[in-house]
PDB file of C-alpha atoms in Angstrom:
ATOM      1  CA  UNK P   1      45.989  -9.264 -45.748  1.00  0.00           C
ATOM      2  CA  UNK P   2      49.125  -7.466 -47.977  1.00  0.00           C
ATOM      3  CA  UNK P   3      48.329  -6.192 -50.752  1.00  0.00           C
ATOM      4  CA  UNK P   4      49.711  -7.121 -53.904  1.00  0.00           C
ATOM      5  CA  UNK P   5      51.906  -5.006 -56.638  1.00  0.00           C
ATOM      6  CA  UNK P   6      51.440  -5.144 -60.377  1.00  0.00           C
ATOM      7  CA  UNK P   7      54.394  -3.418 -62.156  1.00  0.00           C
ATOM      8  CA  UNK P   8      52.773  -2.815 -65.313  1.00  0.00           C
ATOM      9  CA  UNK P   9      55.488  -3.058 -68.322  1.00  0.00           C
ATOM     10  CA  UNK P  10      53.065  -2.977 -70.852  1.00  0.00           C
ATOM     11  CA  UNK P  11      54.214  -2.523 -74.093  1.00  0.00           C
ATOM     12  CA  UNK P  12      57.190  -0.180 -72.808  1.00  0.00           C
ATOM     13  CA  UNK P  13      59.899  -2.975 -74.494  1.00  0.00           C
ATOM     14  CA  UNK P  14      58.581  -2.046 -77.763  1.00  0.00           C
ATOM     15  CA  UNK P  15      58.830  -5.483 -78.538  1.00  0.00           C
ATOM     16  CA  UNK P  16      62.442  -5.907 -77.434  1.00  0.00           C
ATOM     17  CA  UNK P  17      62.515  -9.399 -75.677  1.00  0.00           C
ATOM     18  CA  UNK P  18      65.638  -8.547 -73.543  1.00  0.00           C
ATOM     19  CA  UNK P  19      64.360  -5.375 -72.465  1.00  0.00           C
ATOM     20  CA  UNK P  20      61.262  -7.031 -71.691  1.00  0.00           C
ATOM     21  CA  UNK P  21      62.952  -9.148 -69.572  1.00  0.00           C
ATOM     22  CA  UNK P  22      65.384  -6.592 -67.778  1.00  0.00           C
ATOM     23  CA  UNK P  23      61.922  -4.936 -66.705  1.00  0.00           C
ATOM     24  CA  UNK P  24      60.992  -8.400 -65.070  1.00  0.00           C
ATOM     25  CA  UNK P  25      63.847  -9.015 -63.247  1.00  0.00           C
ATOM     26  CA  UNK P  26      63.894  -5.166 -62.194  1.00  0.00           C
ATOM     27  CA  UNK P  27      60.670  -5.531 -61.195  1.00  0.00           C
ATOM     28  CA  UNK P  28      61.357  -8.788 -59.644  1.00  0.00           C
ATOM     29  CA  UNK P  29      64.217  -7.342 -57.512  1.00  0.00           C
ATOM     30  CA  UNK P  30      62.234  -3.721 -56.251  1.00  0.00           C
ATOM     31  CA  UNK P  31      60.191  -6.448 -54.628  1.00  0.00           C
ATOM     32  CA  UNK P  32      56.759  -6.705 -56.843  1.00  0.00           C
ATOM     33  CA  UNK P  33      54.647  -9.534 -57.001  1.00  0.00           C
ATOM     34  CA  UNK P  34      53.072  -9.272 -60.892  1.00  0.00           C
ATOM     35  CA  UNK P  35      54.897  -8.623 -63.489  1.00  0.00           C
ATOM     36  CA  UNK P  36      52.611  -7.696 -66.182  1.00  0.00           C
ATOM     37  CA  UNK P  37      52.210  -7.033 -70.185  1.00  0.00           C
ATOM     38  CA  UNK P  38      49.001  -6.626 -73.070  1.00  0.00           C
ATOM     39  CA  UNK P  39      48.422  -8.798 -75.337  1.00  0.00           C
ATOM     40  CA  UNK P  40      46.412  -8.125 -78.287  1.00  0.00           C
ATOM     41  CA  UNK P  41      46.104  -9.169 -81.812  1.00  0.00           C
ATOM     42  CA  UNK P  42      46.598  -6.132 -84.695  1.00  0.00           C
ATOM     43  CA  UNK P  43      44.870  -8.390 -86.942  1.00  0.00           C
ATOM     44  CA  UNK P  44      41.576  -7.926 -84.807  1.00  0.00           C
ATOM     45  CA  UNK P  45      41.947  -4.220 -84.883  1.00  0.00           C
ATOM     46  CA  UNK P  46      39.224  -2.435 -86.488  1.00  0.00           C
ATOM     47  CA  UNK P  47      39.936   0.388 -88.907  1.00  0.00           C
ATOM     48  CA  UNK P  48      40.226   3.920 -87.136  1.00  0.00           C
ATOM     49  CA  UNK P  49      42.426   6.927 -86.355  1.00  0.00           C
ATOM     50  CA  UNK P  50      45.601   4.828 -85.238  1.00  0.00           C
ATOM     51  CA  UNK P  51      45.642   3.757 -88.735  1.00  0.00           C
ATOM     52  CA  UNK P  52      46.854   7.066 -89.526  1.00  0.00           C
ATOM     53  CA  UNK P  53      48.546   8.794 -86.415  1.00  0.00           C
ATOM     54  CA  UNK P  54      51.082   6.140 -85.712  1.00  0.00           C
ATOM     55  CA  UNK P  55      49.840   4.392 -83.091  1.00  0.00           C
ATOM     56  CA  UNK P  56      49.084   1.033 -85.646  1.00  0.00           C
ATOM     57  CA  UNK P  57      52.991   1.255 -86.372  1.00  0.00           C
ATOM     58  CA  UNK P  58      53.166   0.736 -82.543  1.00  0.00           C
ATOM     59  CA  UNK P  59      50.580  -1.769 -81.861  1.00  0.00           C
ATOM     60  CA  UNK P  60      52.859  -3.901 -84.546  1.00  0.00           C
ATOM     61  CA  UNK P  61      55.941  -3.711 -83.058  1.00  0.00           C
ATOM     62  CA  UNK P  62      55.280  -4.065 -79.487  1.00  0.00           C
ATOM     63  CA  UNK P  63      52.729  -6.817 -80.655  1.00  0.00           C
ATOM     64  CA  UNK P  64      54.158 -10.017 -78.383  1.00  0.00           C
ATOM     65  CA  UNK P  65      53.974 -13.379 -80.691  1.00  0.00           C
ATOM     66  CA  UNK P  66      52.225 -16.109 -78.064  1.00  0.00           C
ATOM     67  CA  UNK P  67      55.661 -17.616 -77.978  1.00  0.00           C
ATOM     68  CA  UNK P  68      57.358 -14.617 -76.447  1.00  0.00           C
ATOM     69  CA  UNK P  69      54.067 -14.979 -73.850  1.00  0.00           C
ATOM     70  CA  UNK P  70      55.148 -18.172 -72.850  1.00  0.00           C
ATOM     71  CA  UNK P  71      59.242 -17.040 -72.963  1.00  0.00           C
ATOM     72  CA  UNK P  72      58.244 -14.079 -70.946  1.00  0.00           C
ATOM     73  CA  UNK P  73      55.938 -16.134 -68.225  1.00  0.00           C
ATOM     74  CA  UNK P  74      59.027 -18.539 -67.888  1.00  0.00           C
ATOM     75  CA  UNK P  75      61.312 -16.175 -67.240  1.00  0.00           C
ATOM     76  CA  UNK P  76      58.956 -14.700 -64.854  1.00  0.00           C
ATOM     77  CA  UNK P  77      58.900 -18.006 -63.081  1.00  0.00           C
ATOM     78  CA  UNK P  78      62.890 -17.806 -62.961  1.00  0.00           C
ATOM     79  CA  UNK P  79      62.878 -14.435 -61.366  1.00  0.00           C
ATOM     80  CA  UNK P  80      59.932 -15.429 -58.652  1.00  0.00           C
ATOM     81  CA  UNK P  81      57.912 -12.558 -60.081  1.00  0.00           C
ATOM     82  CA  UNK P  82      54.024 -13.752 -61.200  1.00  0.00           C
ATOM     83  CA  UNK P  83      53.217 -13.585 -64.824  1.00  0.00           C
ATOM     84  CA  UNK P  84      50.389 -11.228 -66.152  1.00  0.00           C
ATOM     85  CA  UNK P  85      48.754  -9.763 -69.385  1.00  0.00           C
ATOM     86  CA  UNK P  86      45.955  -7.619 -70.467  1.00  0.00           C
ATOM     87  CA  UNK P  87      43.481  -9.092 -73.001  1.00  0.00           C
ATOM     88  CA  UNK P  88      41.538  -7.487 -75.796  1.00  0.00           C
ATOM     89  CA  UNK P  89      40.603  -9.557 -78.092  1.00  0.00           C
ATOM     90  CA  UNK P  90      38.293 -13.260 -77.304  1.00  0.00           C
ATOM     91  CA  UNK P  91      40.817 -15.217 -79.335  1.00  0.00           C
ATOM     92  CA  UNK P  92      43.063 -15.086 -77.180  1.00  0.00           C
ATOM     93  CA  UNK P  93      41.125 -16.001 -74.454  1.00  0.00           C
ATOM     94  CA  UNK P  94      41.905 -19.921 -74.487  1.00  0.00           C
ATOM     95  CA  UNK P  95      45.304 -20.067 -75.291  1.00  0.00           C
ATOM     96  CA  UNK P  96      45.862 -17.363 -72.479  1.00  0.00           C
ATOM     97  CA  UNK P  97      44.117 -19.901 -69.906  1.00  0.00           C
ATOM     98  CA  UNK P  98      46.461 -22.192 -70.688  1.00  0.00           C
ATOM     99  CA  UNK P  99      49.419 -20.386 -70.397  1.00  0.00           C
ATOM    100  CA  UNK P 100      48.585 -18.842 -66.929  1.00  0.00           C
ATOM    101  CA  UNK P 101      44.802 -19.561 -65.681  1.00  0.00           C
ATOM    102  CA  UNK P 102      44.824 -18.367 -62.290  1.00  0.00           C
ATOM    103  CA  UNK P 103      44.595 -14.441 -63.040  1.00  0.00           C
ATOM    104  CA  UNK P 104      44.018 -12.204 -66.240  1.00  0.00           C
ATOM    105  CA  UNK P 105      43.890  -8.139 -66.152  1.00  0.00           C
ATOM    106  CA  UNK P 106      40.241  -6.203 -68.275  1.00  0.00           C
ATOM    107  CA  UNK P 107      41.867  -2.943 -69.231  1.00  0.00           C
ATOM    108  CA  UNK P 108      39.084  -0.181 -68.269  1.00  0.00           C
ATOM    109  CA  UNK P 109      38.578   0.246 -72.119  1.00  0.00           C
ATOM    110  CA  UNK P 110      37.355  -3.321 -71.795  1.00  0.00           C
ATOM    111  CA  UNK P 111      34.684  -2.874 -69.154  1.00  0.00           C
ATOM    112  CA  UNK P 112      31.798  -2.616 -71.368  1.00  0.00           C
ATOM    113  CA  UNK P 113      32.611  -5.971 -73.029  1.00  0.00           C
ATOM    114  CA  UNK P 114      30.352  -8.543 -71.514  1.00  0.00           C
ATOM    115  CA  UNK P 115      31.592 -11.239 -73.600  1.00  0.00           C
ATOM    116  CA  UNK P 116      35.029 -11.101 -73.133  1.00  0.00           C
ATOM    117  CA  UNK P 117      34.478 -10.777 -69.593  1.00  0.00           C
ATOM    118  CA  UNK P 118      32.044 -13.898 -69.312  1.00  0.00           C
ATOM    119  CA  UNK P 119      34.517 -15.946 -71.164  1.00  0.00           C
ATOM    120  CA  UNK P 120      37.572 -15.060 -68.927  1.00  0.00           C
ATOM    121  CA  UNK P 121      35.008 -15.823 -66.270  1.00  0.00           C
ATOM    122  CA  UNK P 122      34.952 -19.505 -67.276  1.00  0.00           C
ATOM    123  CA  UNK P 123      38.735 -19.357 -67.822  1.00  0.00           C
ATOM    124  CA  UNK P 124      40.565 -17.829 -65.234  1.00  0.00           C
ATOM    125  CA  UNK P 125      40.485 -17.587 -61.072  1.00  0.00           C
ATOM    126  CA  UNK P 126      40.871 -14.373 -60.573  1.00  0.00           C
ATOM    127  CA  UNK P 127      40.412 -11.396 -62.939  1.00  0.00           C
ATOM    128  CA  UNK P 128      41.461  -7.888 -61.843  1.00  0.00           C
ATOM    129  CA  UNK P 129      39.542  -5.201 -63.829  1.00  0.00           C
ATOM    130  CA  UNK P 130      40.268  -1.809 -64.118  1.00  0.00           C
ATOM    131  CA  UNK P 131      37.211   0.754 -63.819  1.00  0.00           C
ATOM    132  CA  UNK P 132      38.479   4.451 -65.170  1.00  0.00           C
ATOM    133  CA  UNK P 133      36.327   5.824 -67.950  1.00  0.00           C
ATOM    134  CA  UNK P 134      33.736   3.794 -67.185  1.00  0.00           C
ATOM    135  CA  UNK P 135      30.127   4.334 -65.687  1.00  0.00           C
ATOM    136  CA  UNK P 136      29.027   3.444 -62.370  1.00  0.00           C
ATOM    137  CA  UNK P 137      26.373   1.137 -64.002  1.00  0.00           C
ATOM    138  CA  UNK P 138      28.912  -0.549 -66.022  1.00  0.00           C
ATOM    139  CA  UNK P 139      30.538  -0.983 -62.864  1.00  0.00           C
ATOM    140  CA  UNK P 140      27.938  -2.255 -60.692  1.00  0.00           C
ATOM    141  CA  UNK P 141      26.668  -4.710 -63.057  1.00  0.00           C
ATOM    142  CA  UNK P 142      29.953  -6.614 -63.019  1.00  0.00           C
ATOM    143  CA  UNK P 143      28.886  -8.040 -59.380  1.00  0.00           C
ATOM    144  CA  UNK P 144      26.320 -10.001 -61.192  1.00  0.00           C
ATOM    145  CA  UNK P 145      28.328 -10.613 -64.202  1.00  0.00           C
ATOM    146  CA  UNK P 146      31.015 -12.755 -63.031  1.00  0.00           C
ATOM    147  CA  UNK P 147      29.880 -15.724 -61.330  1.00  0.00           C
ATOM    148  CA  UNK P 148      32.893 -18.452 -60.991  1.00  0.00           C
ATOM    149  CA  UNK P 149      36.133 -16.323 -60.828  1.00  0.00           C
ATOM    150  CA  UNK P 150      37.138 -14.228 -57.619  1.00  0.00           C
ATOM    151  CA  UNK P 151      37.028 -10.887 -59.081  1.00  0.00           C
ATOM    152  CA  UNK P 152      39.106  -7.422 -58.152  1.00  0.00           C
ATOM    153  CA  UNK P 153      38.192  -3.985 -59.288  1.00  0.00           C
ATOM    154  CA  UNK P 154      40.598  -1.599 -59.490  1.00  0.00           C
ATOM    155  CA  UNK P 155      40.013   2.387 -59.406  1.00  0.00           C
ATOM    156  CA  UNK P 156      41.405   4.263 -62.619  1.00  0.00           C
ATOM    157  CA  UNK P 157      41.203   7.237 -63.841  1.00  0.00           C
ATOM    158  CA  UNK P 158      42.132   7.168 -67.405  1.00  0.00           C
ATOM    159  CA  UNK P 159      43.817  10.025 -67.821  1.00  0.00           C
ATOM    160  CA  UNK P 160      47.516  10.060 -68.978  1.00  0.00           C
ATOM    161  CA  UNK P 161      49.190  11.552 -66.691  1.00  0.00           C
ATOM    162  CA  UNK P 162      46.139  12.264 -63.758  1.00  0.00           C
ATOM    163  CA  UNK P 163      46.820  15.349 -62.256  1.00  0.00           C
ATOM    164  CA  UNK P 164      46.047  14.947 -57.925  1.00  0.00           C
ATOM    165  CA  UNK P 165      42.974  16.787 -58.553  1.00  0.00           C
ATOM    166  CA  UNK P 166      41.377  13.852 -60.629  1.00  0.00           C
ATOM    167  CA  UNK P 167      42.530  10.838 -58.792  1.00  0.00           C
ATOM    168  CA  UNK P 168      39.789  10.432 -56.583  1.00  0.00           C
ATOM    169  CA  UNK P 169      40.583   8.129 -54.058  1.00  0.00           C
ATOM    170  CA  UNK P 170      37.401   7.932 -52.134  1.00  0.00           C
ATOM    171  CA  UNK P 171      35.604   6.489 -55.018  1.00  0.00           C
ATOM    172  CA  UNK P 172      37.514   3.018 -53.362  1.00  0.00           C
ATOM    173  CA  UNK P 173      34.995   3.348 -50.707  1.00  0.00           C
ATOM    174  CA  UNK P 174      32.533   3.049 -52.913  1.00  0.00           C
ATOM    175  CA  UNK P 175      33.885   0.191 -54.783  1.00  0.00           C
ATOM    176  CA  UNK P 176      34.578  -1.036 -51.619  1.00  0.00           C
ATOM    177  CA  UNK P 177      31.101  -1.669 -51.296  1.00  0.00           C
ATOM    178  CA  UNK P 178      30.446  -4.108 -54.409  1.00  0.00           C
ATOM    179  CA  UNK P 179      33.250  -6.106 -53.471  1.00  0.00           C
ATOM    180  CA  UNK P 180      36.150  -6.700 -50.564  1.00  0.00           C
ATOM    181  CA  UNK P 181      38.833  -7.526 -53.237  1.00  0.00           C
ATOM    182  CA  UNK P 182      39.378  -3.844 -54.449  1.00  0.00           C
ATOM    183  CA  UNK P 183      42.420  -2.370 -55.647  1.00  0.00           C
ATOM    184  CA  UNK P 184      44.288   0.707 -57.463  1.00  0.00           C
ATOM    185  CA  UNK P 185      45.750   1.088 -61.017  1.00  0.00           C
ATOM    186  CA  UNK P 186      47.374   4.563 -60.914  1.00  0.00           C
ATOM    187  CA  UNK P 187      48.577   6.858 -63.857  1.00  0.00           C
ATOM    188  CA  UNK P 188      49.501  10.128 -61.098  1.00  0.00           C
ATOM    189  CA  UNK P 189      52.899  10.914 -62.508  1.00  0.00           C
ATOM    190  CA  UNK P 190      54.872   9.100 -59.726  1.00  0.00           C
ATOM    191  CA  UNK P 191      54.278   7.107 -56.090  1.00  0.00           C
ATOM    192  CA  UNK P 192      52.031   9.582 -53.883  1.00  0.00           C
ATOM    193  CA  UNK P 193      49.081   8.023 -55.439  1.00  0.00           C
ATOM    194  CA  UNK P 194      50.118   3.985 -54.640  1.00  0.00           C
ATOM    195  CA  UNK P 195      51.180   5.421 -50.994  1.00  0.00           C
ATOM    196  CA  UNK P 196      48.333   7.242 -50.203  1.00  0.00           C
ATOM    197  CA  UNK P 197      46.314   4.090 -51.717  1.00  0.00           C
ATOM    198  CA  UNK P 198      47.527   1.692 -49.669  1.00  0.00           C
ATOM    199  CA  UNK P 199      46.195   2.989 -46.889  1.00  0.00           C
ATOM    200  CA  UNK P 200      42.696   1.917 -47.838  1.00  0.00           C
ATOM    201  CA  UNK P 201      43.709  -1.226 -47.175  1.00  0.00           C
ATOM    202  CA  UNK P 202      43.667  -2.477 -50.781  1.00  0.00           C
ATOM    203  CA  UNK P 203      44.188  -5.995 -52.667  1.00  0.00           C
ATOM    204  CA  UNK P 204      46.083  -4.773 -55.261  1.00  0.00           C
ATOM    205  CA  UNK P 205      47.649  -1.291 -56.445  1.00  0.00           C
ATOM    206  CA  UNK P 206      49.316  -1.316 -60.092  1.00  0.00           C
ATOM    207  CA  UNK P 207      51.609   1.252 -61.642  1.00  0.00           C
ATOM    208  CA  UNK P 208      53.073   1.977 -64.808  1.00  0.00           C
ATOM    209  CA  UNK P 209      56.495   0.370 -64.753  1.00  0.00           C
ATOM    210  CA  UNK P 210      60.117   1.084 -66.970  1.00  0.00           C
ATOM    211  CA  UNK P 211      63.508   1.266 -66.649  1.00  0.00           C
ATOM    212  CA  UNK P 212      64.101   4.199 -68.558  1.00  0.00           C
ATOM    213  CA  UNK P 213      61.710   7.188 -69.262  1.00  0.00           C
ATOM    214  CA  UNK P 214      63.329   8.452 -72.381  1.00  0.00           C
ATOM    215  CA  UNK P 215      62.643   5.518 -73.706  1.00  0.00           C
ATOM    216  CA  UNK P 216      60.028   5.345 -77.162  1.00  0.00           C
ATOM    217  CA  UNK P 217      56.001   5.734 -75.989  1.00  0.00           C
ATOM    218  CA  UNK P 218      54.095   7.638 -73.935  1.00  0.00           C
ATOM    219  CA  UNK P 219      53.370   5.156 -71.060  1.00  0.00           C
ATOM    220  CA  UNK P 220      57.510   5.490 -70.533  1.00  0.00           C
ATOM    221  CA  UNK P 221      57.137   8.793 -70.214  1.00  0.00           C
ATOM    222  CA  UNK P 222      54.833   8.747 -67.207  1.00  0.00           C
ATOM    223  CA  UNK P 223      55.883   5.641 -65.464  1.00  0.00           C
ATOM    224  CA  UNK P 224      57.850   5.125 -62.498  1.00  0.00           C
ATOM    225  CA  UNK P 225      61.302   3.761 -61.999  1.00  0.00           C
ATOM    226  CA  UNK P 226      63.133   0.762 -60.447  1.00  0.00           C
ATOM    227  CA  UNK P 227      63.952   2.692 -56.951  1.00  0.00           C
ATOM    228  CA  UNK P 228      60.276   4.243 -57.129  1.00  0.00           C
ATOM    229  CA  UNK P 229      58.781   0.893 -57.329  1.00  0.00           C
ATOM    230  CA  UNK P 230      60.845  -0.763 -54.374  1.00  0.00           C
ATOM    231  CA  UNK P 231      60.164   2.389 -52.534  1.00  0.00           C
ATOM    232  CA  UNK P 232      56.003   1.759 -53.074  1.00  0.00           C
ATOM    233  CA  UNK P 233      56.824  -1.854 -52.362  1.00  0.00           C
ATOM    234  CA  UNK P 234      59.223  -1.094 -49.001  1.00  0.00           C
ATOM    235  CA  UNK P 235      55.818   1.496 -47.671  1.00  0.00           C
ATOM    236  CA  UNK P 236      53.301  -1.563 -48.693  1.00  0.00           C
ATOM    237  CA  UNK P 237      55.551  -3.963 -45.945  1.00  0.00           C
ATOM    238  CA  UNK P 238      56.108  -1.389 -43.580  1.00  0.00           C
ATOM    239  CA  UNK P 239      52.073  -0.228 -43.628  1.00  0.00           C
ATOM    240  CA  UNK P 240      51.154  -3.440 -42.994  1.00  0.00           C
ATOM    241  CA  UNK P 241      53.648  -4.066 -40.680  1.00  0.00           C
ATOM    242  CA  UNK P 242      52.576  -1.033 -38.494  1.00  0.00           C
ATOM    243  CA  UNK P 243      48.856  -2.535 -38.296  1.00  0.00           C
ATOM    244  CA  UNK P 244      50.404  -6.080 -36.069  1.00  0.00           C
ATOM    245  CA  UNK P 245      48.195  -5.480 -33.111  1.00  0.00           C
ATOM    246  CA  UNK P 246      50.063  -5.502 -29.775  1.00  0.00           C
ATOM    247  CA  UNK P 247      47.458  -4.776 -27.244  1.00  0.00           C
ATOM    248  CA  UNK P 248      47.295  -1.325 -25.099  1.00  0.00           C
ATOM    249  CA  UNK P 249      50.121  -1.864 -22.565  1.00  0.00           C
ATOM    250  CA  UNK P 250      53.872  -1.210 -23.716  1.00  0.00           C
ATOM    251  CA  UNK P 251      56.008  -3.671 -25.464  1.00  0.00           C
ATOM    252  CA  UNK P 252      59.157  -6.044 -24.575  1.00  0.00           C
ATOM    253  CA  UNK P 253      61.056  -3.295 -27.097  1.00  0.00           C
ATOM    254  CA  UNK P 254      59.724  -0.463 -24.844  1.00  0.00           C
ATOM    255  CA  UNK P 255      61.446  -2.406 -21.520  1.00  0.00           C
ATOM    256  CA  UNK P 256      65.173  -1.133 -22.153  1.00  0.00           C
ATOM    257  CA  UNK P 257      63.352   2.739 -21.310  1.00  0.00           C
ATOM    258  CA  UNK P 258      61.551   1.383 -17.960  1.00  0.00           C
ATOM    259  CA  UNK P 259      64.813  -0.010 -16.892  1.00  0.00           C
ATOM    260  CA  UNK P 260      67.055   2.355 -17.617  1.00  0.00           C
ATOM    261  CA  UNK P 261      65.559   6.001 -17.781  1.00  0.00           C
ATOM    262  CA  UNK P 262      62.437   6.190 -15.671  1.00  0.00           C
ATOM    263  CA  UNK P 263      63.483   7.821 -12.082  1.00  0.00           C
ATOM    264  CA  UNK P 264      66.703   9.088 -13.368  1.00  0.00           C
ATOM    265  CA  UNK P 265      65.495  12.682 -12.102  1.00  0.00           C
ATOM    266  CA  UNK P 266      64.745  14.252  -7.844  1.00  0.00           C
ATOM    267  CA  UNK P 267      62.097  16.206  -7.205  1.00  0.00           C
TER     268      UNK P 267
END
């Protein structure tokens, strides 16, 4: 089975609709299957130390209005790319069902949040969760959690960018163990990371996702771009490709060199 590729846009369009949607159909076109955003509420945000350092300023403006959601799923739709969002807050939980209830994304801030998890649980068919910063008890105890929805966990490490020395891909083998339907979210600054993931034979591997680095916030600073993300997606085909099992003896392709170049030299 493929795996699947989640370009993760984010909030990169700062809340620019047709940039928003230049990232889907760039994202579309480098061949990914997810295109997908964060939804949150600022009016559920609790008082703290974005209030102060700008990042509340950000949160507002990249904040998407439920009926850019359901412009921005559309569109999807029209671009054959699959709609998806991160949630944070439980009131948006419902409405988020209804626009798209066959998967939702648990950022790995979210992992300790039973609730929201249980309630996406009776909501959605598949949610992919992301793991970084989080224990291996917090973890584990997801496998017991979720009872309805098929669920995929993802290996993160939360670290913006993660230098090769952190990204730890053999912790997959150990996820790989609470679950078949594992996966990657990367933040290594570029594709060696996806690559070398898909070689575990994953579900799903996500990356950060923009068509412009110099454009405002951090995650456009560290994502990849447009020819990056069709050249993850072109090694995800290929990989998979090279794993068709022919048997032991040599192929029909292979009969051109029988005919025509054994023998060609005396003794």
């Amino acid at each position: 089975m493929s795996c699947e590729i989640i370009a993760e846009i984010g909030w990169n369009h700062m809340g620019d609709m047709s940039l928003a949607k230049e990232m889907i159909a760039a994202a579309s076109e480098a061949g990914a299957d997810y295109a997908k955003f964060q939804t949150w509420s600022t009016e559920k945000l609790k008082q703290g130390a974005w209030d102060e350092d700008g990042r509340l300023e950000i949160y507002q403006t990249a904040e998407l209005s439920r009926e850019q959601h359901y412009e921005l799923s559309d569109f999807c739709a029209s671009k054959g790319i699959k709609f998806l969002t991160s949630v944070f807050n439980l009131s948006d939980v419902n409405w988020l069902s209804e626009l798209s209830g066959d998967a939702i994304k648990v950022p790995s801030h979210e992992v300790y949040n039973k609730d929201l998890i249980s309630q996406l649980d009776e909501k959605f068919k598949k949610i992919f969760i992301s793991t970084g910063a989080a224990s291996w008890e917090e973890v584990s105890s997801l496998n017991s959690l979720i009872k309805q929805s098929s669920f995929y966990l993802l290996h993160c490490v939360s670290s913006y960018p993660c230098p090769p020395e952190n990204v730890n891909l053999p912790r997959i083998l150990a996820l790989k163990e609470l679950t078949e339907n594992v996966g990657y979210s990367g933040h290594f600054f570029g594709v060696d990371d996806a690559i070398a993931a898909i070689g575990y034979d994953l579900r799903i591997v996500e990356k950060h996702f923009t068509l412009d680095r110099t454009l405002p916030g951090r995650d456009n600073q560290y994502a990849i771009l447009p020819n990056e993300l069709k050249q993850i997606c072109d090694y995800r085909d290929n990989f998979y490709k090279m794993q068709i099992v022919h048997g032991k003896e040599y192929q029909s392709c292979e009969q051109d060199i029988i005919d025509n170049y054994r023998g060609r030299w005396s003794k």
